[in-house]
Amino acid sequence: MEFLNAAVVLANFVLIPATAYGAQLALGALGVTLIYGILRFSNFAHGDTMAFGTMVTILVTWWLQSLGIGLGPLPTALLALPVGIAATAAMLLVTDRVVFRFYRKQKAVPVTLVIVSIGVMFILNGLVRFIIGPDDQRFADGARFIVNVRDFEAWSGLQEGLAIRTTQGITLVTAVITVALLFWFLNHTRTGKSMRAFSDNEDLALLSGINPERVVTITWIIVAALATIAGVLYGLDKSFKPFTYFQLLLPIFAAAIVGGLGNPLGAIAGGFVIAYSEVAVTYAFKKVLGYLLPDRLEPDGLVQLLSTDYKFAVSFAILVIVLLFRPTGLFRGKSV
Amino acid sequence: MAEPFLIGENMTGGYGKADILHDCTVAVEKGRIAVIVGPNGAGKSTAMKAVFGMLPLRAGTVRLNGEDITALSPQDRVARGMAFVPQNQNIFTSLTVEENLEMGAFLRRDDIRPTIEEVYNLFPILREKRRQPAGELSGGQRQQVAVGRALMTRPSLLMLDEPTAGVSPIVMDELFDRIIEVARSGISILMVEQNARQALEIADRGYVLVQGSNAYTDTGKALLADPEVRRTFLGG
Ligand SMILES: Nc1ncnc2c1ncn2[C@@H]1O[C@H](COP(=O)(O)OP(=O)(O)OP(=O)(O)O)[C@@H](O)[C@H]1O
Ligand SMILES: [Mg+2]
């Protein structure tokens, strides 16, 4: 019984939230890694791209809500998501035409493109704040819980309750579907294979007649989808605030780099590594240990390694450790 | 003399300011094999790139089947039936063998299965390894993937830059046999070879390049018999 209670507490406060967060980071990291693999630079505007897509989705959600259109127990935002993706794709393609393409034609070195992407980041940053404001926005509606604490307690007879929020469930289901579609696309379609070929060996791809501009266009569209989905899921799960999305850049890059930049599978693994570490290191284990240890050993303190204020330090530390011992990341991406 | 199927004539040019090629000419007849040999850094690879349009020429022309293609991009040349296996990084290492072949046929919209079968018949080992990432193959197998990829467009001209680099003597003989087989099927072959002696033996035409210029040009047999060429380039 004690053990079960401990397990439930652990699942409730660490495993479930970290899994949802990991899935969100993984989707974000997939976008970063695709851009790195195909366009060959680290896109610092990715966090703000997520914010842009989420903002559009929120605006459409509000509009749908005002019309009384909804999805019942599911959040209305899912209905608005395709519009958000389309708008983000359009925005990214315009940005590519007016900014990135110029530097691509010049064969600018990656570090130049990184700095250019920082410029794009600032512009998006301002644009999003200008349109929706810098404040917190909540836009989740529908049923709040798939499993709620009281029902769980009644059903299990345990002291501790387990809650699974709808947004956590939706995050996982959506992430699984998105990743499955992405891998199917990359591995089984002609266009997807040509993207992998281009990422692998650009010169040979040209010699095979693969059109680089087409590859780049499709990459941006996929990145728009990944970024918007990641952003909306994160926003549903937590809340939407432009500054938070900018801050997400660190764990997302950490995930992509830890997994191996340019390697999609690595991005997913990296997302979960970062999420579990971040949540585990900042969680106070007092209650879990209270159930597991005999009474006299029960800890006095919170048994929390780091306060949640330091959660970004976790990403950073993991990043440094991985780069020291395995510069190409866990899944052998390109070395950075 | 009739116009050869492909000719890069009086080519002069290089990567930056300094010219690497000086008035260099290489050509190949329909269904024949032409071989370029010469010391390291002679500009053999550069000549190949020039013929394939990967290098701006300051002077000279490239003609395919009598048509001036000097201004065409490499992709356009692929569409005209030219295929090129570069000296380095000539496969997609993270793609499987079969995916490498599919990418070779990227420009084609018709059924590519028969061509893949032909490549597998030419290089049976590739059929066995078709689901493996090409980067996991041995050096000789990789070269077969590289040649196979280039054949996927069903080219009329195949350009090979050191196809036998890093390949054991037995596999090298194999590879040369396959190349002859390809030429017999009517495909012209222009190739650079480090194994000059063996290559000139199968060559209808040989070019000895030194410092970006033609030093000797003759049939393969004649070059092999030339005491001067033997002494300077073939090691006696
Ligand atoms: N990408 C490049 N940029 C600038 N110079 C180059 C480049 N590639 C080759 N060169 C120079 O051009 C000259 C000829 O090189 P090339 O690769 O054509 O020689 P090669 O005959 O193919 O030699 P090898 O037998 O070693 O392959 C060399 O002096 C080399 O330094
Ligand atoms: Mg060379």
XYZ file of C-alpha atoms and ligand atoms in Angstrom:
604
model
C 0.000 0.000 0.000
C 2.731 2.414 1.000
C 4.600 1.511 -2.109
C 1.534 2.041 -4.298
C 0.895 5.406 -2.700
C 4.485 6.415 -3.415
C 4.153 5.256 -7.004
C 0.962 7.257 -7.461
C 2.548 10.404 -6.057
C 5.529 9.918 -8.318
C 3.336 9.365 -11.369
C 1.120 12.293 -10.531
C 3.813 14.871 -9.951
C 6.770 13.622 -11.962
C 6.059 10.990 -14.592
C 2.864 12.305 -16.149
C 3.750 16.007 -16.246
C 7.281 15.250 -17.434
C 6.008 12.951 -20.171
C 3.682 15.640 -21.476
C 6.417 18.256 -21.222
C 8.876 15.875 -22.892
C 6.518 15.358 -25.813
C 6.188 19.128 -26.217
C 9.959 19.603 -26.116
C 10.427 16.712 -28.550
C 8.131 18.353 -31.111
C 9.969 21.642 -30.679
C 13.350 19.939 -30.965
C 12.237 18.111 -34.115
C 11.667 21.477 -35.790
C 15.082 22.741 -34.708
C 16.783 19.574 -35.856
C 15.082 19.586 -39.259
C 16.188 23.148 -39.913
C 19.677 22.274 -38.802
C 19.792 19.205 -41.027
C 18.419 20.833 -44.154
C 19.203 24.549 -43.926
C 22.306 23.969 -41.852
C 21.923 26.537 -39.114
C 20.548 26.766 -35.591
C 17.328 28.720 -35.793
C 17.068 30.955 -32.753
C 13.692 32.192 -33.933
C 12.153 28.789 -33.268
C 10.711 29.639 -29.849
C 9.071 32.718 -31.260
C 7.847 30.743 -34.264
C 6.059 28.534 -31.754
C 4.670 31.649 -30.083
C 3.455 32.991 -33.431
C 1.670 29.775 -34.356
C 0.124 29.509 -30.911
C -1.012 33.123 -31.030
C -2.814 32.607 -34.340
C -4.387 29.444 -32.983
C -5.552 31.294 -29.859
C -7.088 34.112 -31.881
C -8.971 31.627 -34.052
C -9.994 29.688 -30.934
C -11.501 32.835 -29.411
C -13.318 33.548 -32.608
C -14.723 30.009 -32.765
C -15.739 30.249 -29.115
C -17.538 33.522 -29.785
C -19.482 31.716 -32.505
C -20.302 28.955 -30.068
C -18.379 26.378 -32.056
C -16.505 23.822 -29.979
C -15.377 20.225 -29.789
C -17.283 19.206 -26.678
C -14.863 17.675 -24.174
C -11.849 18.464 -26.379
C -10.313 21.938 -26.501
C -11.549 24.174 -29.304
C -7.906 24.981 -30.036
C -7.588 21.642 -31.846
C -10.083 22.919 -34.375
C -8.145 26.152 -34.761
C -4.789 24.380 -35.042
C -4.809 23.891 -38.842
C -5.335 27.630 -39.325
C -2.434 28.330 -36.978
C -0.221 25.959 -38.932
C -1.189 27.476 -42.279
C -0.561 31.019 -41.037
C 2.804 30.016 -39.566
C 3.810 28.261 -42.772
C 2.949 31.399 -44.733
C 4.906 33.545 -42.278
C 7.960 31.256 -42.433
C 7.909 31.097 -46.222
C 7.717 34.878 -46.475
C 10.579 35.169 -43.976
C 12.566 32.705 -46.051
C 11.925 34.637 -49.267
C 12.808 38.039 -47.861
C 15.539 37.098 -45.384
C 17.056 33.628 -45.371
C 17.138 33.057 -49.128
C 19.371 36.070 -49.614
C 21.988 34.601 -47.293
C 21.573 31.115 -48.748
C 22.367 32.451 -52.222
C 25.470 34.107 -50.803
C 26.435 30.763 -49.295
C 26.716 32.536 -45.948
C 28.459 30.588 -43.188
C 26.182 29.037 -40.528
C 27.149 31.549 -37.856
C 25.897 34.373 -40.064
C 22.587 32.579 -40.477
C 22.366 32.102 -36.713
C 22.749 35.820 -36.192
C 20.214 36.515 -38.924
C 17.809 34.154 -37.155
C 18.304 36.152 -33.953
C 17.175 39.208 -35.884
C 14.105 37.322 -37.089
C 13.535 36.251 -33.497
C 13.388 39.858 -32.288
C 10.956 40.815 -35.025
C 8.626 37.891 -34.301
C 8.994 38.638 -30.636
C 7.745 42.172 -31.162
C 5.055 41.119 -33.621
C 3.509 38.601 -31.234
C 3.552 41.031 -28.300
C 2.107 43.727 -30.529
C -0.809 41.565 -31.633
C -1.756 39.619 -28.525
C 0.122 41.443 -25.771
C 2.827 40.247 -23.395
C 0.464 38.751 -20.817
C -0.592 35.260 -19.890
C -3.446 33.867 -21.969
C -5.461 30.801 -21.118
C -7.383 29.221 -23.941
C -7.966 25.640 -22.829
C -11.631 24.692 -22.705
C -13.550 21.421 -22.699
C -13.217 18.765 -20.005
C -10.384 19.423 -17.584
C -9.597 15.858 -16.555
C -9.511 12.424 -18.107
C -8.933 10.923 -14.648
C -9.533 13.117 -11.624
C -8.246 12.741 -8.111
C -11.507 11.949 -6.372
C -12.590 9.283 -8.858
C -9.188 7.701 -8.703
C -9.185 7.585 -4.923
C -12.652 6.101 -4.858
C -11.683 3.527 -7.443
C -8.329 2.523 -5.994
C -8.895 3.056 -2.292
C -5.469 4.676 -2.011
C -4.699 7.713 0.062
C -3.101 9.467 -2.852
C -5.021 10.481 -5.921
C -3.924 10.448 -9.512
C -5.002 13.045 -12.004
C -4.504 12.989 -15.739
C -5.463 16.252 -17.333
C -7.120 16.286 -20.740
C -4.322 18.468 -22.064
C -1.745 15.893 -21.002
C -3.635 13.146 -22.770
C -4.068 15.274 -25.871
C -0.389 16.182 -25.834
C 0.652 12.553 -25.912
C -1.851 11.427 -28.520
C -1.122 14.386 -30.787
C 2.630 14.002 -30.397
C 2.499 10.307 -31.254
C 0.384 10.946 -34.350
C 2.583 13.852 -35.459
C 5.826 11.939 -35.025
C 4.421 8.874 -36.782
C 3.323 11.014 -39.737
C 6.677 12.786 -39.865
C 8.677 9.562 -39.880
C 6.392 7.985 -42.415
C 6.851 11.030 -44.612
C 10.642 11.101 -44.252
C 11.126 7.377 -44.780
C 8.483 6.386 -47.274
C 7.751 9.239 -49.639
C 9.867 10.398 -52.545
C 9.886 13.963 -51.237
C 10.756 12.866 -47.706
C 13.624 10.742 -48.951
C 14.902 13.624 -51.034
C 14.938 15.748 -47.876
C 17.025 13.149 -46.086
C 19.303 12.892 -49.106
C 19.710 16.662 -49.185
C 20.495 16.729 -45.471
C 22.994 13.898 -45.892
C 24.949 15.190 -48.888
C 23.889 18.430 -50.499
C 26.255 18.274 -53.478
C 25.275 14.763 -54.411
C 21.606 15.701 -54.026
C 22.160 18.449 -56.599
C 23.917 15.966 -58.899
C 20.867 13.719 -58.600
C 18.596 16.515 -59.769
C 16.973 17.223 -56.385
C 15.707 20.801 -56.368
C 17.098 22.530 -53.267
C 14.499 25.311 -53.184
C 11.687 22.773 -53.130
C 13.345 20.885 -50.300
C 13.725 24.125 -48.352
C 10.086 25.108 -48.911
C 8.784 21.768 -47.723
C 11.072 21.896 -44.715
C 9.646 25.250 -43.626
C 6.101 23.964 -43.995
C 6.843 20.916 -41.855
C 8.643 23.100 -39.330
C 5.592 25.375 -39.184
C 3.408 22.391 -38.358
C 5.783 21.036 -35.725
C 6.345 24.419 -34.082
C 2.664 25.322 -33.984
C 1.615 21.935 -32.641
C 4.349 22.049 -29.989
C 3.405 25.601 -29.017
C -0.317 24.949 -28.823
C 0.135 21.779 -26.785
C 2.431 23.599 -24.379
C 0.006 26.502 -24.145
C -2.960 24.222 -23.482
C -1.020 22.326 -20.838
C 0.424 25.384 -19.080
C -0.571 28.757 -20.471
C 0.502 31.026 -23.293
C 2.927 33.822 -22.569
C 5.281 35.123 -25.266
C 8.254 35.375 -22.914
C 7.880 31.768 -21.758
C 8.069 30.621 -25.364
C 11.249 32.558 -25.891
C 12.649 30.851 -22.783
C 11.678 27.442 -24.158
C 14.474 27.916 -26.667
C 17.035 26.643 -24.158
C 15.445 23.294 -23.257
C 14.487 22.788 -26.904
C 17.998 23.381 -28.163
C 19.355 21.280 -25.330
C 17.034 18.465 -26.421
C 18.044 18.742 -30.083
C 21.744 18.880 -29.288
C 21.667 16.172 -26.651
C 19.926 13.879 -29.118
C 22.313 14.812 -31.920
C 21.546 17.789 -34.140
C 20.071 16.787 -37.472
C 18.836 13.450 -36.133
C 15.018 13.328 -35.712
C 15.050 10.261 -33.475
C 17.631 11.986 -31.298
C 15.438 15.065 -30.966
C 12.645 12.964 -29.514
C 14.928 11.143 -27.084
C 16.549 14.457 -26.151
C 13.166 16.015 -25.420
C 12.350 13.336 -22.882
C 15.824 13.304 -21.340
C 15.611 17.044 -20.704
C 12.016 16.959 -19.488
C 12.503 14.081 -17.037
C 15.712 15.570 -15.691
C 14.216 19.013 -15.295
C 11.128 17.780 -13.481
C 12.955 15.192 -11.371
C 15.672 17.570 -10.247
C 13.250 20.307 -9.280
C 10.624 18.081 -7.650
C 10.411 17.831 -3.864
C 10.549 14.109 -3.103
C 9.563 14.438 0.555
C 6.149 12.863 0.110
C 7.379 9.952 -2.016
C 10.110 9.137 0.477
C 7.652 9.565 3.315
C 5.741 6.575 1.986
C 8.774 4.500 1.174
C 11.003 5.008 4.190
C 10.288 3.854 7.765
C 8.883 6.638 9.946
C 12.066 7.427 11.812
C 13.970 7.949 8.554
C 11.380 10.287 7.130
C 13.173 13.337 5.754
C 12.700 16.713 7.380
C 13.522 18.806 4.344
C 11.717 18.881 1.026
C 14.324 16.625 -0.626
C 14.407 18.909 -3.601
C 17.732 19.082 -5.423
C 17.136 22.476 -6.964
C 14.396 25.025 -6.658
C 12.182 25.311 -9.743
C 13.750 28.687 -10.422
C 16.811 26.754 -11.537
C 15.076 24.517 -14.018
C 16.891 26.134 -16.938
C 20.187 25.314 -15.277
C 19.258 21.654 -15.667
C 18.993 21.873 -19.453
C 22.210 23.770 -19.532
C 24.085 21.318 -17.332
C 22.922 18.318 -19.357
C 23.903 20.114 -22.517
C 27.408 20.750 -21.250
C 27.859 17.213 -19.943
C 26.718 15.606 -23.184
C 28.849 17.894 -25.315
C 31.892 17.118 -23.182
C 31.564 13.364 -23.504
C 29.761 12.948 -26.810
C 30.059 16.027 -29.008
C 27.755 14.576 -31.653
C 24.963 13.887 -29.177
C 23.503 10.607 -28.039
C 22.286 9.593 -31.490
C 25.297 10.618 -33.575
C 24.055 13.797 -35.203
C 26.350 16.287 -36.826
C 28.997 17.598 -34.480
C 28.501 21.173 -33.356
C 37.532 13.477 -87.713
C 33.896 13.181 -86.679
C 32.745 15.059 -83.597
C 33.035 12.860 -80.471
C 29.919 12.167 -78.384
C 31.222 14.369 -75.599
C 34.049 16.831 -75.722
C 35.415 19.355 -73.288
C 37.546 21.409 -75.604
C 40.351 23.813 -74.705
C 39.010 24.209 -71.199
C 40.679 26.887 -69.076
C 39.513 27.745 -65.570
C 39.800 27.063 -61.850
C 38.128 27.522 -58.503
C 39.235 31.059 -57.778
C 41.586 33.503 -59.408
C 44.298 31.048 -60.417
C 43.535 28.727 -63.322
C 43.928 25.024 -62.647
C 43.114 23.865 -66.162
C 45.083 25.250 -69.081
C 43.702 24.650 -72.536
C 42.745 21.132 -71.530
C 40.788 18.847 -73.848
C 39.094 15.539 -73.067
C 36.623 13.636 -75.221
C 34.853 10.309 -75.489
C 33.141 8.518 -78.367
C 29.751 6.852 -78.184
C 29.919 3.624 -76.172
C 33.658 3.938 -75.630
C 35.861 4.358 -72.603
C 38.142 7.348 -72.153
C 40.533 7.450 -69.224
C 42.277 10.425 -67.655
C 45.452 9.661 -65.716
C 48.116 11.837 -64.176
C 49.873 12.644 -60.911
C 48.048 13.828 -57.803
C 46.914 17.404 -58.098
C 47.227 17.384 -61.893
C 43.665 18.663 -62.195
C 41.945 15.429 -63.192
C 39.024 15.920 -60.844
C 38.894 19.564 -61.814
C 38.618 18.587 -65.482
C 35.730 16.269 -64.637
C 33.943 18.994 -62.696
C 34.496 21.396 -65.578
C 32.920 18.933 -67.996
C 29.976 18.538 -65.621
C 29.439 22.266 -65.204
C 30.492 22.479 -61.579
C 33.250 24.946 -62.348
C 33.115 28.204 -64.273
C 35.216 28.053 -67.424
C 37.129 31.121 -68.550
C 37.620 29.656 -71.978
C 36.693 26.554 -73.884
C 33.448 24.727 -74.587
C 31.728 21.517 -73.584
C 29.671 19.814 -76.281
C 27.398 16.826 -75.898
C 26.229 15.121 -79.057
C 27.253 18.174 -81.071
C 25.310 20.582 -78.873
C 27.032 23.314 -76.867
C 26.165 22.733 -73.179
C 28.827 24.999 -71.657
C 26.231 27.250 -70.031
C 24.051 24.477 -68.569
C 23.855 23.797 -64.821
C 24.837 20.338 -63.543
C 21.158 19.505 -62.954
C 20.337 20.352 -66.554
C 23.207 18.157 -67.678
C 21.758 15.294 -65.635
C 18.511 15.817 -67.494
C 20.460 15.635 -70.795
C 21.770 12.189 -69.967
C 25.035 12.888 -68.183
C 25.800 11.220 -64.855
C 28.703 11.873 -62.525
C 30.226 9.882 -59.682
C 32.463 12.305 -57.768
C 35.728 11.208 -56.197
C 34.615 11.911 -52.631
C 31.308 11.676 -50.798
C 29.643 9.978 -53.707
C 26.904 8.185 -51.764
C 24.204 9.153 -49.275
C 25.661 7.409 -46.233
C 22.551 7.603 -44.031
C 20.207 6.319 -46.725
C 19.827 2.643 -47.508
C 21.362 1.198 -50.652
C 17.987 1.078 -52.356
C 17.158 4.641 -51.328
C 20.473 5.742 -52.836
C 19.383 4.200 -56.118
C 15.941 5.811 -55.858
C 17.538 9.209 -55.323
C 19.700 8.634 -58.377
C 16.483 8.322 -60.349
C 14.930 11.386 -58.730
C 14.331 13.176 -62.031
C 12.580 10.201 -63.555
C 8.819 9.925 -63.357
C 8.446 6.518 -64.981
C 8.789 3.102 -63.375
C 12.321 2.760 -61.991
C 12.014 -0.855 -60.792
C 13.514 -2.355 -63.971
C 16.547 -0.059 -63.706
C 17.033 -0.984 -60.046
C 16.916 -4.639 -61.132
C 19.543 -3.952 -63.799
C 21.821 -2.364 -61.214
C 21.315 -5.330 -58.884
C 22.158 -7.679 -61.724
C 25.293 -5.686 -62.413
C 26.270 -5.577 -58.721
C 24.584 -8.582 -57.035
C 26.007 -7.727 -53.600
C 23.864 -4.583 -53.571
C 20.700 -6.648 -53.808
C 21.709 -8.438 -50.626
C 22.491 -5.167 -48.848
C 19.635 -3.144 -50.212
C 18.069 -2.398 -46.821
C 21.356 -1.424 -45.178
C 22.514 2.172 -44.779
C 25.107 2.739 -47.501
C 27.500 4.198 -44.938
C 27.822 0.762 -43.346
C 29.179 -0.872 -46.505
C 32.797 -1.625 -47.327
C 34.781 0.704 -49.579
C 34.310 -1.470 -52.656
C 30.600 -1.890 -52.023
C 30.217 1.848 -51.584
C 31.809 2.444 -54.970
C 29.280 0.037 -56.453
C 26.470 1.998 -54.815
C 27.946 5.205 -56.214
C 28.134 3.814 -59.751
C 24.687 2.270 -59.364
C 23.203 5.579 -58.261
C 24.646 7.295 -61.321
C 23.287 4.597 -63.636
C 19.752 5.124 -62.346
C 19.068 8.031 -64.676
C 19.877 5.661 -67.567
C 22.543 8.087 -68.745
C 24.165 8.101 -72.145
C 27.404 9.299 -70.577
C 28.816 8.098 -67.274
C 31.615 10.057 -65.641
C 33.590 8.296 -62.910
C 36.220 9.960 -60.746
C 38.486 7.200 -59.387
C 35.844 4.477 -59.068
C 38.435 2.001 -57.774
C 39.868 4.200 -55.025
C 40.440 2.190 -51.868
C 39.347 -1.049 -53.493
C 41.273 -4.347 -53.331
C 42.861 -5.634 -56.593
C 40.302 -8.408 -57.056
C 37.334 -6.109 -56.581
C 39.077 -3.581 -58.807
C 39.233 -6.095 -61.680
C 35.580 -6.865 -61.011
C 34.682 -3.213 -61.134
C 36.596 -2.686 -64.387
C 34.751 -5.667 -65.875
C 31.453 -4.106 -64.862
C 32.490 -0.792 -66.371
C 33.322 -2.507 -69.663
C 29.927 -4.177 -69.480
C 28.274 -0.788 -69.044
C 30.173 0.607 -72.009
C 29.112 -2.357 -74.147
C 25.515 -1.403 -73.466
C 26.193 1.813 -75.385
C 26.985 4.173 -72.512
C 30.064 6.347 -73.019
C 32.448 6.376 -70.091
C 34.815 9.136 -69.084
C 36.838 8.176 -66.071
C 39.742 9.268 -63.947
C 41.959 6.482 -62.651
C 44.839 6.193 -60.255
C 45.467 2.601 -61.324
C 46.756 3.905 -64.623
C 48.057 0.682 -66.100
C 44.861 -1.352 -65.710
C 42.707 1.577 -66.692
C 44.626 2.294 -69.880
C 44.338 -1.376 -70.806
C 40.570 -1.062 -71.061
C 40.637 2.487 -72.449
C 39.831 3.289 -76.039
C 41.375 6.666 -75.434
C 43.765 7.872 -72.760
C 44.685 11.346 -71.560
C 47.742 12.046 -69.468
C 47.180 15.296 -67.612
C 50.031 17.216 -66.026
C 49.516 20.515 -64.237
C 46.188 21.079 -65.871
C 47.388 20.525 -69.455
C 47.283 17.595 -71.831
C 50.730 16.005 -71.740
C 49.975 12.919 -73.852
C 46.864 11.867 -75.696
C 46.503 8.598 -77.579
C 44.748 5.264 -77.537
C 45.148 3.351 -74.280
C 47.348 0.755 -75.976
C 49.652 3.331 -77.534
C 50.104 5.173 -74.237
C 50.963 1.895 -72.503
C 53.529 1.180 -75.203
C 55.058 4.666 -75.147
C 58.381 4.379 -73.280
C 58.266 8.038 -72.257
C 54.801 7.657 -70.666
C 55.840 4.396 -69.046
C 58.914 5.932 -67.504
C 57.295 9.099 -66.173
C 53.793 7.983 -65.210
C 53.546 4.236 -65.007
C 56.684 3.591 -62.974
C 58.736 1.789 -65.645
N 37.517 23.048 -54.241
C 38.744 23.538 -54.551
N 39.025 24.829 -54.331
C 40.229 25.329 -54.636
N 41.225 24.623 -55.178
C 41.019 23.321 -55.421
C 39.757 22.703 -55.098
N 39.826 21.411 -55.460
C 41.059 21.219 -55.944
N 41.780 22.351 -55.936
C 43.146 22.514 -56.436
O 43.156 22.177 -57.799
C 44.324 21.443 -58.122
C 43.944 20.180 -58.863
O 43.165 19.386 -57.996
P 42.368 18.106 -58.489
O 41.518 17.660 -57.393
O 41.732 18.403 -59.803
O 43.567 17.074 -58.711
P 43.514 15.560 -59.142
O 44.275 15.430 -60.377
O 42.110 15.075 -59.163
O 44.305 14.894 -57.946
P 44.069 13.486 -57.206
O 44.738 12.456 -58.044
O 44.773 13.652 -55.904
O 42.615 13.274 -57.054
C 45.062 21.180 -56.807
O 46.155 22.063 -56.748
C 44.063 21.538 -55.753
O 44.702 22.151 -54.670
Mg 40.984 13.802 -58.057
